[in-house]
Coordinates of C-alpha atoms in Angstrom, one line a residue:
X1 CA -0.2 0.4 -0.6
X2 CA 1.3 3.6 -1.2
X3 CA -0.1 7.2 -0.1
X4 CA -0.4 8.3 2.5
X5 CA -3.6 7.1 4.9
X6 CA -7.4 9.1 5.5
X7 CA -9.1 9.9 8.0
X8 CA -12.6 9.4 7.9
X9 CA -16.2 10.1 9.6
X10 CA -19.8 11.4 9.2
X11 CA -22.2 11.6 11.1
X12 CA -26.6 11.5 10.7
X13 CA -29.1 13.9 13.0
X14 CA -32.9 13.3 13.3
X15 CA -34.6 17.3 14.6
X16 CA -38.2 15.5 14.9
X17 CA -40.2 13.5 11.8
X18 CA -39.3 15.4 8.3
X19 CA -35.8 17.1 8.3
X20 CA -31.8 16.0 9.5
X21 CA -29.4 17.2 8.7
X22 CA -25.6 15.7 8.1
X23 CA -22.2 15.9 7.7
X24 CA -18.4 14.3 7.3
X25 CA -15.3 14.9 7.2
X26 CA -11.6 13.1 5.6
X27 CA -9.1 13.8 6.0
X28 CA -5.2 13.6 4.9
X29 CA -1.3 14.5 4.8
X30 CA -2.2 16.5 1.8
X31 CA -6.0 16.8 1.7
X32 CA -9.7 17.8 3.5
X33 CA -12.8 17.8 2.1
X34 CA -15.6 19.0 4.6
X35 CA -19.3 18.3 4.4
X36 CA -22.6 19.6 6.0
X37 CA -26.3 19.3 4.5
X38 CA -30.1 19.2 5.3
X39 CA -32.1 16.8 4.4
X40 CA -36.4 16.8 4.5
X41 CA -39.4 14.3 3.9
X42 CA -41.9 15.1 1.5
X43 CA -43.7 12.0 2.7
X44 CA -45.4 10.8 -0.3
X45 CA -43.8 12.9 -2.4
X46 CA -40.4 11.9 -1.6
X47 CA -36.9 12.9 0.3
X48 CA -35.1 16.2 -0.8
X49 CA -32.1 17.2 0.4
X50 CA -29.3 19.8 0.2
X51 CA -25.7 20.1 1.2
X52 CA -22.3 21.7 0.4
X53 CA -18.8 19.9 0.3
X54 CA -16.0 21.8 1.3
X55 CA -11.7 20.5 0.3
X56 CA -9.3 21.5 -0.1
X57 CA -6.0 19.6 -1.5
X58 CA -2.2 20.2 -1.9
X59 CA -0.1 19.5 -4.7
X60 CA 3.5 20.7 -4.2
X61 CA 3.8 23.8 -4.4
X62 CA -0.2 25.1 -4.3
X63 CA -3.3 25.1 -2.4
X64 CA -6.2 24.4 -4.3
X65 CA -9.6 24.7 -2.8
X66 CA -13.0 24.2 -3.7
X67 CA -16.2 24.1 -2.9
X68 CA -20.0 22.2 -5.1
X69 CA -23.4 22.4 -3.5
X70 CA -25.8 19.0 -4.3
X71 CA -30.0 19.4 -5.0
X72 CA -30.7 15.3 -4.1
X73 CA -34.2 14.8 -4.8
X74 CA -35.0 10.6 -4.2
X75 CA -38.1 8.6 -4.6
X76 CA -39.8 5.2 -4.8
X77 CA -41.8 4.5 -7.3
X78 CA -43.5 1.2 -6.5
X79 CA -45.0 -1.3 -9.6
X80 CA -46.4 -3.9 -9.7
X81 CA -47.6 -6.0 -12.2
X82 CA -49.7 -8.9 -12.0
X83 CA -49.4 -12.0 -14.6

């Protein structure tokens, strides 16, 4: 195995029956990322979540920073076929 080890962790916390907070991190000698988000249960209409991730990496003498935003929607479509 080559390279330096990566340490990671995540959390999630239900605020109530409809809202949740979540986040996580990955850490390495040359890379760090941190994410945090919020999710909403839309009950029979599915679920919606929004999160932000900040990353910092070092390559040689350069330091790169970036941020990403993500919006997710999920729903289960149940189709029953009777043969």
